[in-house]
Coordinates of C-alpha atoms and ligand atoms in Angstrom, one line a residue:
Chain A
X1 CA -54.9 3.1 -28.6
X2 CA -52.6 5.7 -28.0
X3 CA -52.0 4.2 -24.4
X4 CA -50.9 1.0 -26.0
X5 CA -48.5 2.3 -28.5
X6 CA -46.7 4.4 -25.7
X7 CA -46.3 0.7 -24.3
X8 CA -44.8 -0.6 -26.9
X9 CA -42.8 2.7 -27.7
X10 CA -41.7 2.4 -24.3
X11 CA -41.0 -1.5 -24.5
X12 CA -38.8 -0.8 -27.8
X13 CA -36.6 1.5 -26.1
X14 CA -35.7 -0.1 -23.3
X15 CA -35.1 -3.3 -25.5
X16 CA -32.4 -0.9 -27.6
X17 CA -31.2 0.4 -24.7
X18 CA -30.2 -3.3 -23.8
X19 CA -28.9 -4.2 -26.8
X20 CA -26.7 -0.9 -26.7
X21 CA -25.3 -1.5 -23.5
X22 CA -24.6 -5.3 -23.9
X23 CA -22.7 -4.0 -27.2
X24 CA -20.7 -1.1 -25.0
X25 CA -20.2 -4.1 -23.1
X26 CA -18.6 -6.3 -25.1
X27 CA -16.8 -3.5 -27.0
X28 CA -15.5 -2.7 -23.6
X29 CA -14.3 -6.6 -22.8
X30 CA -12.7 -7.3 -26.3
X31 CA -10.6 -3.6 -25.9
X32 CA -9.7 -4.7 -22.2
X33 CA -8.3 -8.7 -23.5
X34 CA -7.0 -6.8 -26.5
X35 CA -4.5 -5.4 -23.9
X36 CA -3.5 -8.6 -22.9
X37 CA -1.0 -9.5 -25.6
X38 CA 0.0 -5.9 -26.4
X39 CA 2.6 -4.8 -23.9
X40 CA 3.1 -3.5 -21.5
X41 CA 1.3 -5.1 -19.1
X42 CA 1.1 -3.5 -15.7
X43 CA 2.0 -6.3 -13.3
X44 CA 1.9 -4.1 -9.9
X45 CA -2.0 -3.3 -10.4
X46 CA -2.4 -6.9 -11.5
X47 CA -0.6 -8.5 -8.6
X48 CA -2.4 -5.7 -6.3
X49 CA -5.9 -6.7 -7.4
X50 CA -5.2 -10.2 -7.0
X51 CA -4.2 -10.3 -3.5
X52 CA -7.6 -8.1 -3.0
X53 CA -10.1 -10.5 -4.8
X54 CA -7.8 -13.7 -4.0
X55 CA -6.8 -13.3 -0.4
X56 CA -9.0 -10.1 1.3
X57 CA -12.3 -12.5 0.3
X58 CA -10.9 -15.0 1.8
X59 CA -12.5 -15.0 4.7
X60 CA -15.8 -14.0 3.9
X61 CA -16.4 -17.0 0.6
X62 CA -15.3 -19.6 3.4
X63 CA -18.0 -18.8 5.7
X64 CA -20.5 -18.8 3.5
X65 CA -19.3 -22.1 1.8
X66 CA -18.9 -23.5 5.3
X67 CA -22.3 -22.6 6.1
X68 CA -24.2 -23.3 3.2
X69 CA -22.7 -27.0 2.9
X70 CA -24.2 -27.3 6.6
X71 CA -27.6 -26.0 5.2
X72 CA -27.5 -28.3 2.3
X73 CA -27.2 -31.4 4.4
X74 CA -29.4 -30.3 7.0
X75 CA -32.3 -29.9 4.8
X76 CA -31.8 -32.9 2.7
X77 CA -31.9 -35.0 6.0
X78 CA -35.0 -33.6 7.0
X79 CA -36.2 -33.8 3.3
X80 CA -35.1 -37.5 2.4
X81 CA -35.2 -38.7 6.3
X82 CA -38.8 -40.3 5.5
X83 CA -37.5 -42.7 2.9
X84 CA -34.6 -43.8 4.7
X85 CA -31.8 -42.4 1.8
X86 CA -29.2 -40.6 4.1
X87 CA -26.9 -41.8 2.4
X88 CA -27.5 -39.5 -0.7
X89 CA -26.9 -36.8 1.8
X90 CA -23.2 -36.6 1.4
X91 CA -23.2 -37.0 -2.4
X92 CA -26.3 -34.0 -3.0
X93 CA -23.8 -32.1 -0.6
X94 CA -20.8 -32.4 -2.9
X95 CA -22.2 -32.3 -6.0
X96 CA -24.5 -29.0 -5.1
X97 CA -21.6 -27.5 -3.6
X98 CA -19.3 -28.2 -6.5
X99 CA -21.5 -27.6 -9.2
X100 CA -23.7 -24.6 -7.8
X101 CA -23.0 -23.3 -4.7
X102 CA -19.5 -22.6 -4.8
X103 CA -19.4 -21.3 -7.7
X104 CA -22.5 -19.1 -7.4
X105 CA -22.3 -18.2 -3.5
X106 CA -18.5 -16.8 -4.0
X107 CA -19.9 -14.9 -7.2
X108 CA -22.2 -13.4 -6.0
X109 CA -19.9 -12.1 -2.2
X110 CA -16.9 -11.5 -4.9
X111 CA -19.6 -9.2 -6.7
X112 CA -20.7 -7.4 -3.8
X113 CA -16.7 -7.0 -2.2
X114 CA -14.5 -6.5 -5.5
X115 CA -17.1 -5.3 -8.2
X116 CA -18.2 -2.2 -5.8
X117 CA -14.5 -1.5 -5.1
X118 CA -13.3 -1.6 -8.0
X119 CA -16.5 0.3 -9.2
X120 CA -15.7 3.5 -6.9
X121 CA -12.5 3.3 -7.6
X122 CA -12.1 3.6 -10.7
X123 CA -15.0 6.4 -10.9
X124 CA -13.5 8.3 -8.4
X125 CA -10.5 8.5 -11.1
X126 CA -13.0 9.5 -13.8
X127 CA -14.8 12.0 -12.1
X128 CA -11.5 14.0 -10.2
X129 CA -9.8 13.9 -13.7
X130 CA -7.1 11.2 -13.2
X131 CA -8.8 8.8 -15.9
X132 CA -7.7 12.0 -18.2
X133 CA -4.2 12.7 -16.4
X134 CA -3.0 8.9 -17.1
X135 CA -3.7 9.6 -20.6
X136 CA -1.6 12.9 -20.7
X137 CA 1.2 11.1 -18.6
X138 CA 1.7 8.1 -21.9
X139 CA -0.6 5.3 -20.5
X140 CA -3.4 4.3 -21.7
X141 CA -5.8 4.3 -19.0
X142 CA -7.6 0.8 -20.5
X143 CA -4.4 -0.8 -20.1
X144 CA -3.8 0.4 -17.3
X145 CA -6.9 0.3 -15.2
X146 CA -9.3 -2.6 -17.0
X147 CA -6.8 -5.1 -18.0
X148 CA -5.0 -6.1 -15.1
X149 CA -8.1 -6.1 -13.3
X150 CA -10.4 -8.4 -15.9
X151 CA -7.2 -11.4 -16.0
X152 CA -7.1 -10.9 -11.8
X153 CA -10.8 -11.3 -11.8
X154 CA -10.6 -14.4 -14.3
X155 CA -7.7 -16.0 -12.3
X156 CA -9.0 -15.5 -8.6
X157 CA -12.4 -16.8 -8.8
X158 CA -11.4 -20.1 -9.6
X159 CA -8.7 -20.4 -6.6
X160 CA -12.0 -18.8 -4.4
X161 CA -14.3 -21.4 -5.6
X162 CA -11.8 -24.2 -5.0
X163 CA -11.5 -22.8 -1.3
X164 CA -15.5 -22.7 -1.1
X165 CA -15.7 -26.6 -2.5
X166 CA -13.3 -27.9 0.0
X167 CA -15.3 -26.1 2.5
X168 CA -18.8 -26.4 1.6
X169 CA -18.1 -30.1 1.7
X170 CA -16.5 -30.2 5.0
X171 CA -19.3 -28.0 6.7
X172 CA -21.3 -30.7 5.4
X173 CA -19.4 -33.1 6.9
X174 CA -19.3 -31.7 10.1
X175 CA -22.6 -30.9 10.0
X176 CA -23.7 -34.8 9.4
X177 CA -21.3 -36.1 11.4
X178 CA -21.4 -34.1 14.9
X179 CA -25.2 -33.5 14.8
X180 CA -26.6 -36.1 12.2
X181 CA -24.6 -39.0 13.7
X182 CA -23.2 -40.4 10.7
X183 CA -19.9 -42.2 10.3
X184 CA -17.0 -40.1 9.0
X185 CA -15.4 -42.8 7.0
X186 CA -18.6 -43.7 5.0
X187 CA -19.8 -40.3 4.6
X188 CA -16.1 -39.8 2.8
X189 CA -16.5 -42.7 1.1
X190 CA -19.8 -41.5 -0.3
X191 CA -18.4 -38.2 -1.4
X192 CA -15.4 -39.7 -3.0
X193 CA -17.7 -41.9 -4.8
X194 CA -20.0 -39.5 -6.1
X195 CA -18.6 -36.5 -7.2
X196 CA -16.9 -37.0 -10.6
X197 CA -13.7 -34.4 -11.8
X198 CA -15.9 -32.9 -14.4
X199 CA -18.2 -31.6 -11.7
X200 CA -15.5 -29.9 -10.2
X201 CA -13.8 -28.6 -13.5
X202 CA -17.0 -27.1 -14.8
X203 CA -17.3 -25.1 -11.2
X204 CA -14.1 -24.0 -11.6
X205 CA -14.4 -23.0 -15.4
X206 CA -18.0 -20.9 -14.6
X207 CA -15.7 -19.9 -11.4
X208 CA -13.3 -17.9 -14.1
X209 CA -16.2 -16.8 -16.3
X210 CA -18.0 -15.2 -13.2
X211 CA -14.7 -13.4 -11.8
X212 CA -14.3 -12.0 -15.4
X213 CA -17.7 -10.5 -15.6
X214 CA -17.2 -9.2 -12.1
X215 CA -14.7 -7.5 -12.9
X216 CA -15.9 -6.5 -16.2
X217 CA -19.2 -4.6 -14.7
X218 CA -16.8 -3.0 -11.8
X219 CA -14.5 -1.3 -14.2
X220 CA -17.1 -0.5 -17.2
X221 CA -19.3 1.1 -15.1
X222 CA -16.6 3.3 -13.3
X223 CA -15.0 4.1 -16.2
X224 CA -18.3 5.4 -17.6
X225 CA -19.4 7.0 -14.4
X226 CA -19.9 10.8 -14.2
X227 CA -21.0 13.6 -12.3
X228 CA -19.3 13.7 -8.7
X229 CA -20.0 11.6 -6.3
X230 CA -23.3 10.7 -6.9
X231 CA -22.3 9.5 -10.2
X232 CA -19.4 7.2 -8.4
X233 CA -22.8 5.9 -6.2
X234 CA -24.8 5.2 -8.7
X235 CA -21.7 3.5 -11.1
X236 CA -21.1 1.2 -7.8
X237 CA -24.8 0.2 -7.1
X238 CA -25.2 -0.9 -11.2
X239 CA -21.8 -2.7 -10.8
X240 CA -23.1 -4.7 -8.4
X241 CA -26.2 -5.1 -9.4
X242 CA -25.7 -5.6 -13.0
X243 CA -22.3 -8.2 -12.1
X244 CA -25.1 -9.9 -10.1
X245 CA -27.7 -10.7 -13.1
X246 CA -25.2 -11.3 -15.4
X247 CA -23.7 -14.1 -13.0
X248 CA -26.7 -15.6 -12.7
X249 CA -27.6 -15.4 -16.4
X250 CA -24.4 -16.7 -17.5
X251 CA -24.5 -19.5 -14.7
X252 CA -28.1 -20.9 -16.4
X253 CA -26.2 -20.9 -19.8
X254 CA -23.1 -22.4 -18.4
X255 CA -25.0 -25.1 -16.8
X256 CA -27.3 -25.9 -19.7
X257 CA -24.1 -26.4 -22.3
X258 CA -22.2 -29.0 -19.4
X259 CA -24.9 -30.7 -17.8
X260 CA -27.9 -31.2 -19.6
X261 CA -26.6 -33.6 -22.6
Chain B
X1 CA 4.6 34.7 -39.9
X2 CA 6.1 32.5 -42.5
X3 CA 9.7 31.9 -41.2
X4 CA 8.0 30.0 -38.4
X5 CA 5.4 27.4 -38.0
X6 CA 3.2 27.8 -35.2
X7 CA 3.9 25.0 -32.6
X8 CA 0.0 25.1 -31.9
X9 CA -2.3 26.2 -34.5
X10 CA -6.5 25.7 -34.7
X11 CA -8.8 26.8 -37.2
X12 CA -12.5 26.8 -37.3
X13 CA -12.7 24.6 -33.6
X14 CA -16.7 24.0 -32.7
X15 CA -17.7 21.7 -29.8
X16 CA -21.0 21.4 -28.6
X17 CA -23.4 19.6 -25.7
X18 CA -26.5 19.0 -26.5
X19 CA -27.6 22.1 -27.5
X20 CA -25.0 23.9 -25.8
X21 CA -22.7 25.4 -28.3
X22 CA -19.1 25.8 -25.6
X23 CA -16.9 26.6 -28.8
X24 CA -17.6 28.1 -32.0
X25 CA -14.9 28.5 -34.2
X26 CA -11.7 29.2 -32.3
X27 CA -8.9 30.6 -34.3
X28 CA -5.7 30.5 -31.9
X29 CA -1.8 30.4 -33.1
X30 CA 0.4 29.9 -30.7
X31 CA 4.3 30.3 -32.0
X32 CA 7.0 28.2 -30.5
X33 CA 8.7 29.3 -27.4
X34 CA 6.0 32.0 -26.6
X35 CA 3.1 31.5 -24.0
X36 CA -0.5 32.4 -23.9
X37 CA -2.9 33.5 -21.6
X38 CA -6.8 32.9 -22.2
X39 CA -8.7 34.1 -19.8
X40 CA -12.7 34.4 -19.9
X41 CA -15.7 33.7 -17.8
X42 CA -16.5 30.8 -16.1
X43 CA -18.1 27.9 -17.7
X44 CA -16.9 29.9 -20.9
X45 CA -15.1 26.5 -22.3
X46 CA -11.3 27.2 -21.6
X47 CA -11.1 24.0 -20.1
X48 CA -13.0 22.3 -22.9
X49 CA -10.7 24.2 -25.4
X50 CA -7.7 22.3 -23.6
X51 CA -9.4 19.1 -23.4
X52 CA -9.8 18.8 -26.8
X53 CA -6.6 19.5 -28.1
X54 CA -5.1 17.0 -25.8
X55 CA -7.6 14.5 -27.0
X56 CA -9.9 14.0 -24.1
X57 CA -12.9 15.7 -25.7
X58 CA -13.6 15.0 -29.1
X59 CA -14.5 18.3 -31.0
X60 CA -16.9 18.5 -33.7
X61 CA -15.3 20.3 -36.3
X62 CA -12.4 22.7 -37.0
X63 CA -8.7 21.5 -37.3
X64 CA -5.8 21.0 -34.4
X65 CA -2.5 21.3 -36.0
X66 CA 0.8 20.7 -33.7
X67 CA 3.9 21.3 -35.4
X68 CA 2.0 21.4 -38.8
X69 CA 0.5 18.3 -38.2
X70 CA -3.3 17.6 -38.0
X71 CA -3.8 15.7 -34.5
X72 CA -7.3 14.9 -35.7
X73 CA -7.0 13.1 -38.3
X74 CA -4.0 11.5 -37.3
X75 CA -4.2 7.2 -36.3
X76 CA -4.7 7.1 -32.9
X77 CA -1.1 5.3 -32.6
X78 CA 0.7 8.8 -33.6
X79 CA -1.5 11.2 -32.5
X80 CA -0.8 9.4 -28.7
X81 CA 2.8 10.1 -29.7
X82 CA 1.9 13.4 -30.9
X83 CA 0.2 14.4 -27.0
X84 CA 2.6 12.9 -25.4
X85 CA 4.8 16.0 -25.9
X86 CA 2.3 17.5 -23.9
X87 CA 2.2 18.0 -19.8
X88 CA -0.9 19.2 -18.3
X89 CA -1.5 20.5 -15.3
X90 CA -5.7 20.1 -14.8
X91 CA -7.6 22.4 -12.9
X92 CA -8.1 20.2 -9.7
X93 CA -4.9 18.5 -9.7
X94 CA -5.8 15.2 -10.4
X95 CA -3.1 13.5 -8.4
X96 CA -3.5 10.1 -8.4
X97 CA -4.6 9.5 -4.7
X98 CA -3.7 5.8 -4.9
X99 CA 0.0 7.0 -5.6
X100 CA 2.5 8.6 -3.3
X101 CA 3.7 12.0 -4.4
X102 CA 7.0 11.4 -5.8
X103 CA 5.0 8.5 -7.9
X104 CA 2.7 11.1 -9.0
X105 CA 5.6 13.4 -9.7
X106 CA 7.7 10.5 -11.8
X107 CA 4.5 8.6 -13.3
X108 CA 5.2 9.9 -17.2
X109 CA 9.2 8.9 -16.0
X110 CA 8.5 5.3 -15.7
X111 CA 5.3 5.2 -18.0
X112 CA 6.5 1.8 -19.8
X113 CA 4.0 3.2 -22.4
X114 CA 6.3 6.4 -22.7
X115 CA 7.7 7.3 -26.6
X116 CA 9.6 10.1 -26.8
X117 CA 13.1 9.8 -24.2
X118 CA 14.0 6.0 -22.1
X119 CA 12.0 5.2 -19.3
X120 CA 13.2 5.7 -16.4
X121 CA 14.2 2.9 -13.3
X122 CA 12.5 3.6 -9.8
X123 CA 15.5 4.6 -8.1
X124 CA 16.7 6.9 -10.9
X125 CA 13.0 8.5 -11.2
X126 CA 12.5 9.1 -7.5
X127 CA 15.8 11.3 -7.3
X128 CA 14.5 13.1 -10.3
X129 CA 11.2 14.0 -8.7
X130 CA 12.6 15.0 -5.6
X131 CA 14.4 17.7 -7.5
X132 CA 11.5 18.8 -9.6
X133 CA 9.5 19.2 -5.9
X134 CA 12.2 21.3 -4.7
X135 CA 11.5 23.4 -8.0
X136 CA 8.1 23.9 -7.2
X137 CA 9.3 25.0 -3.4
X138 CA 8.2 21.6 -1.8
X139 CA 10.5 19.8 0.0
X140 CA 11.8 15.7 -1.0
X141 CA 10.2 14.5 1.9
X142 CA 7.1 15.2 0.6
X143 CA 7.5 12.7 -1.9
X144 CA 6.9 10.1 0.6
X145 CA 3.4 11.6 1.9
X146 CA 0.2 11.0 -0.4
X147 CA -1.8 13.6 -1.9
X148 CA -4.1 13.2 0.8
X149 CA -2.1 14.6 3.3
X150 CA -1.4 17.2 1.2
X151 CA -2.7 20.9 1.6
X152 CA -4.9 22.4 -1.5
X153 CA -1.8 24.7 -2.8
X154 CA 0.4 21.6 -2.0
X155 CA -1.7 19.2 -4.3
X156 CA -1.3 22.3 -6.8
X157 CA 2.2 22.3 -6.6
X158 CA 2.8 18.3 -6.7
X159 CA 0.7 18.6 -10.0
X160 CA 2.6 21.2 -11.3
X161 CA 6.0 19.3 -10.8
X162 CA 4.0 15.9 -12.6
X163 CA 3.4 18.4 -15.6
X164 CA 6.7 19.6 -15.9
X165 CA 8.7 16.5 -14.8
X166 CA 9.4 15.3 -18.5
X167 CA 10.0 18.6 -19.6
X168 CA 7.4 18.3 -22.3
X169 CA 7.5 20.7 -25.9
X170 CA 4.3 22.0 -24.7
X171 CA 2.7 22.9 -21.6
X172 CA -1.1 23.5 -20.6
X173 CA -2.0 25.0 -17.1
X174 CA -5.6 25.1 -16.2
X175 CA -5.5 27.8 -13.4
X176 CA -2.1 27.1 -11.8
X177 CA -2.4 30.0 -9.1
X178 CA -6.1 29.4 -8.0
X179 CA -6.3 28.6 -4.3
X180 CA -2.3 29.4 -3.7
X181 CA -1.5 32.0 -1.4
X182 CA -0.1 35.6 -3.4
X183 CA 3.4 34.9 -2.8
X184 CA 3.3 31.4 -3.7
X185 CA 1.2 32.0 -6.8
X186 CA 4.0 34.5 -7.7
X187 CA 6.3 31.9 -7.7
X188 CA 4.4 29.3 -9.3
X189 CA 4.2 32.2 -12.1
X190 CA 7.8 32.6 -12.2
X191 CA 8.4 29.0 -12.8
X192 CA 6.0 28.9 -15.6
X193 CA 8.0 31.5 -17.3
X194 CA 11.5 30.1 -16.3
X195 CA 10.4 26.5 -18.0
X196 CA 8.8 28.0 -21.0
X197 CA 12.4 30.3 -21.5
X198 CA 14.8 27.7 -20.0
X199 CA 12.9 24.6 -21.7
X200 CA 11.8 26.8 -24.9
X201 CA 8.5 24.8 -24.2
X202 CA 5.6 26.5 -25.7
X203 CA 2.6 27.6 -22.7
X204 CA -1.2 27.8 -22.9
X205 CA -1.9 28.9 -19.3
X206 CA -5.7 29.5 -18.2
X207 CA -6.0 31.7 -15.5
X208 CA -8.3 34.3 -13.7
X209 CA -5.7 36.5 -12.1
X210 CA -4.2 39.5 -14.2
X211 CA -1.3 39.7 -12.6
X212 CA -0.2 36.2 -13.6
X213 CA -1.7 36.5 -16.7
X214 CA 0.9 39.5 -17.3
X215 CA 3.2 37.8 -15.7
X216 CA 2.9 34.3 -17.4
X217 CA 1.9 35.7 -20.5
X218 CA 3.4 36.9 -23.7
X219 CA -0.1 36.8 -25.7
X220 CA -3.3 36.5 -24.3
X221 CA -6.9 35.9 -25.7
X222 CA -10.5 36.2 -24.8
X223 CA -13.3 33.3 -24.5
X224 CA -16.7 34.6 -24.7
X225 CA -19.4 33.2 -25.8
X226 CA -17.7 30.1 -27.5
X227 CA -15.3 32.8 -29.4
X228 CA -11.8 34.5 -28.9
X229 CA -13.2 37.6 -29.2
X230 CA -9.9 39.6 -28.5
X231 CA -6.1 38.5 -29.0
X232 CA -3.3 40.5 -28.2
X233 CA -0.6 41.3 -26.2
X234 CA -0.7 40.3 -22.5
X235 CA 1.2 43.1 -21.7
X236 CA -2.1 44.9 -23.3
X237 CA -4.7 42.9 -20.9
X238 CA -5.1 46.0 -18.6
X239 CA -6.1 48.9 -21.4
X240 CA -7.3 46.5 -24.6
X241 CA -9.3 49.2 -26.1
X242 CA -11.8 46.1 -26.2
X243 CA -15.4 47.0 -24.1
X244 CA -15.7 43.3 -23.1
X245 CA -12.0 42.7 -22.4
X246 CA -11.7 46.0 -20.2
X247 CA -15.0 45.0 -18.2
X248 CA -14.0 41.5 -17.7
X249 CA -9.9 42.3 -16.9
X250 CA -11.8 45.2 -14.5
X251 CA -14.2 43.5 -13.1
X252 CA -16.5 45.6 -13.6
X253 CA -20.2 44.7 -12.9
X254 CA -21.5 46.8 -15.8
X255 CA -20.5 46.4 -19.4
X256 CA -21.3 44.7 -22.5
X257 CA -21.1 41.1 -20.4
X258 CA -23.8 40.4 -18.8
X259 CA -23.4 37.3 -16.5
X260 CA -26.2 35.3 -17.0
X261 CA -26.6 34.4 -12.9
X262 CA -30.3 33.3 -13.8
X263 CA -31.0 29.7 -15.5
Ligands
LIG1 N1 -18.0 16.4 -20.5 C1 -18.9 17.4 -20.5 N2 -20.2 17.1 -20.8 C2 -21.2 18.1 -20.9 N3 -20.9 19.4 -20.7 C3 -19.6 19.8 -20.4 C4 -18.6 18.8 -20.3 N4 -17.4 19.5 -20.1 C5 -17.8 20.8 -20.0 N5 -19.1 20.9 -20.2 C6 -19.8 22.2 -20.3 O1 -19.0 23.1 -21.1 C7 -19.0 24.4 -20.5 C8 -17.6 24.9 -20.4 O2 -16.9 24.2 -19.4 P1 -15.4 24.5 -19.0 O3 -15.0 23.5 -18.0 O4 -14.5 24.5 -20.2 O5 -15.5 25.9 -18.4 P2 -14.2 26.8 -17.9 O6 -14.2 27.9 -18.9 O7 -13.0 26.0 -17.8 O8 -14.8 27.4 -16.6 P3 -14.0 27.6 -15.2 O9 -13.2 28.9 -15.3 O10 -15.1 27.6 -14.2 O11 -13.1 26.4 -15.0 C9 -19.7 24.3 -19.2 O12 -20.9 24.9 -19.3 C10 -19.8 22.9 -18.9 O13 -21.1 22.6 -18.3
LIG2 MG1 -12.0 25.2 -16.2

């Protein structure tokens, strides 16, 4: 009996613990937008974490787009070979890279790259004091760390998963053309027929919704981090952990409001 | 006592974590102009007591006036304004490693967030920390380095001249001498004492060396035990007629203090 209640004891407080962190959360989100239309808005941080989500993952969300737009077609070939359907290949490559993949796939590296960056960076501030210094020296350290960085997050992704559509579908492309012998001008023609604008759009609006939560989880959990460097450890591991659940949360719910009508 | 209002005044100050009771009731007046020392054991809660009058640590009860004005139960928009005419140098620097020097140095210059004075233009800021380095006995070039490449008593210094670069009303120094070599620390001592008269900045400095506490301070109190259990002159530090002050300003290994090395 008393087993069973520790269970549920046990089950009851990790279910309040969620609830209290999704709340800090959110808290933590509104005061970071709240920044947004109170100046002054620090445009040197902003334009610096930009570059570093937009440009410096660059190269890493092309290979994996490039890649997994290659692995898409080859499997569907060998899947849908037997009833003589190739030609679905280049529209289940567009539409899965456009709708999913890209969006997902550049999450998640984004997540890994800029979430634990940003994560250990801004709890090295906390835990060597310089969190507290900013306030001393007039700024406000929300302002000055979380805001720039959540509207660089939002507006980067999007330009990212762009990037990763354009080349998921060409390593698709090259990938049923140069080994799957297909012809180039129908497999384009196939593509352009298929994949619709919304399909895009909605991969570029879960794009934004991803690089905010990213950026989100990176700066809460620095800026609640403590105790030395352990603490700036353990704040990066959740970041990128916690950006990575929430991603794929969000994605499920993002999907099921667009695509399932 | 009543011509003046005490730039600093707090009554009845208790913080606690967890269980751990770091202040209890701290009574401290500090007059405009003037400078005190409080020295105490470590872990004793100086740092705390600084931290929460600059708004970092909430405290749990007791009352923070500056200038006759309750900081805690002020809206958060004023009270901002309010610890803004503070500069505080913390304990371990906290140079903001992301920034070159003279940035650090000129931060609360260009703050955009800054109240009190105009903010001032890169160019214009730069010059000015260049001279406040060369108060601190570093040279402008330094500015361009990061605090990286800087020594320990370097970092010190470089966090020093941030403190000081606004010439705030009110100054707090968490152990400005620790870690600086004697001759240096006597220097950083004399510049404490030349901003406090020069500026007519009121001081709060911690600090475990008696020398600078006589020489920073013109008051100095006791931590122990979450209490200021003696106030005085500094001048006084060295024969306080108090058991506890006399062992700790001593250092004497037997006295009323024990340290509690086991826990
Ligand atoms: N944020 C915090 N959370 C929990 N405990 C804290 C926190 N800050 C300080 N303490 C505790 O409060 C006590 C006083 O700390 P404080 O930093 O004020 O000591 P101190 O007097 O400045 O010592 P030192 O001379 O070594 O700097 C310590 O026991 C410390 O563990
Ligand atoms: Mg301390």
């Amino acid at each position: 009996m008393n087993v069973i209640l520790d269970f549920i004891a046990a089950l009851g407080r990790a279910a309040l613990n969620l609830v209290r962190t999704a709340g800090a959360l959110a808290l933590f989100g509104l005061a970071g937008l709240s920044h947004l239309v109170r100046p002054p808005f620090y445009w040197r941080i902003f334009l610096g974490s930009l570059v570093e989500i937009g440009f410096f993952s660059l190269p890493v969300v092309a290979l994996t787009a490039l890649f997994s737009g290659g692995v898409i077609a080859l499997q569907s070939y060998t899947g849908f070979a037997q009833y003589h359907v190739q030609s679905a290949i280049a529209g289940i490559v567009v539409l899965s890279v456009t709708r999913e993949l890209g969006p997902v796939l550049a999450g998640l590296m984004v997540a890994g790259r800029v979430g634990a960056a940003m994560a250990a960076e801004i709890g090295t501030m906390r835990v060597t004091d310089q969190v507290d210094a900013l306030t001393t020296l007039s700024t406000n350290p929300v302002k000055y760390l979380v805001t720039p960085r959540l509207l660089a997050g939002t507006l980067a992704l999007p330009f990212l998963v762009l990037v990763a559509d354009i080349l998921g579908v060409l390593g698709g492309f090259t990938v049923s053309v140069v080994k799957l012998d297909f012809s180039a001008p129908a497999y384009i023609a196939a593509t352009l027929a298929t994949v619709k604008p919304i399909d895009i759009t909605v991969g570029l609006a879960k794009a934004a919704v991803f690089g905010f939560l990213i950026a989100l989880m990176g700066c809460y959990h620095g800026y609640h981090s403590r105790g030395g460097a352990e603490g700036v450890g353990a704040a990066t591991t959740s970041a990128v952990v916690g950006a990575s659940i929430l991603l794929l949360a969000f994605d499920y719910l993002l999907t099921d409001v667009f695509f399932s009508q | 006592m009543t011509d003046a209002t005490p730039k600093i005044r707090i009554r009845g100050l208790t913080k606690s974590f967890g269980p751990k009771r770091v202040l209890d009731g701290i009574d401290l007046d500090v007059m405009p102009g003037t400078s005190c020392v409080v020295i105490g054991g470590s872990g004793s809660g100086k740092s705390v007591l600084l931290r929460c009058i600059l708004g970092l640590i909430a405290p749990d009860s007791g009352s923070i006036e500056i200038d006759g004005v309750d900081i805690l139960t002020l809206p958060p928009r004023r009270r901002e304004g309010a610890i803004e005419k503070i500069g505080m140098l913390f304990q371990n620097g906290a140079l903001f490693d992301s920034l070159s020097v003279w940035e650090n140095v000129a931060f609360g210059l260009m703050a955009a967030g800054r109240r009190h004075g105009a903010r001032m233009a890169r160019a214009e800021a730069r010059a000015h920390a260049g001279q406040v380095l060369e108060q601190v006995g570093l040279d402008p070039s330094v500015g361009a380095l990061y605090p990286s490449e800087l020594s320990g008593g370097m970092q010190k210094r470089v966090g020093l001249a941030r403190a000081i670069a606004s010439q705030p009303d009110i100054l707090f120094f968490d152990e400005p001498t620790t870690g600086l070599d004697p001759i240096m620390g006597a220097v950083i001592d004399g510049l404490i004492v030349d901003c406090v008269r020069r500026l007519g900045s009121t001081a709060i400095a911690i600090t475990h060396d008696m020398a600078s506490a006589q020489r920073i301070g013109d008051r100095a109190a006791m931590l122990y035990q979450g209490k200021l259990i003696w106030q005085g002159a500094a001048s006084a530090l060295l024969d306080s007629g108090n058991p506890m002050v006399d062992q700790f300003t001593h250092g004497r290994r037997e006295g009323p203090i024990s340290m509690e090395l086991r826990r």
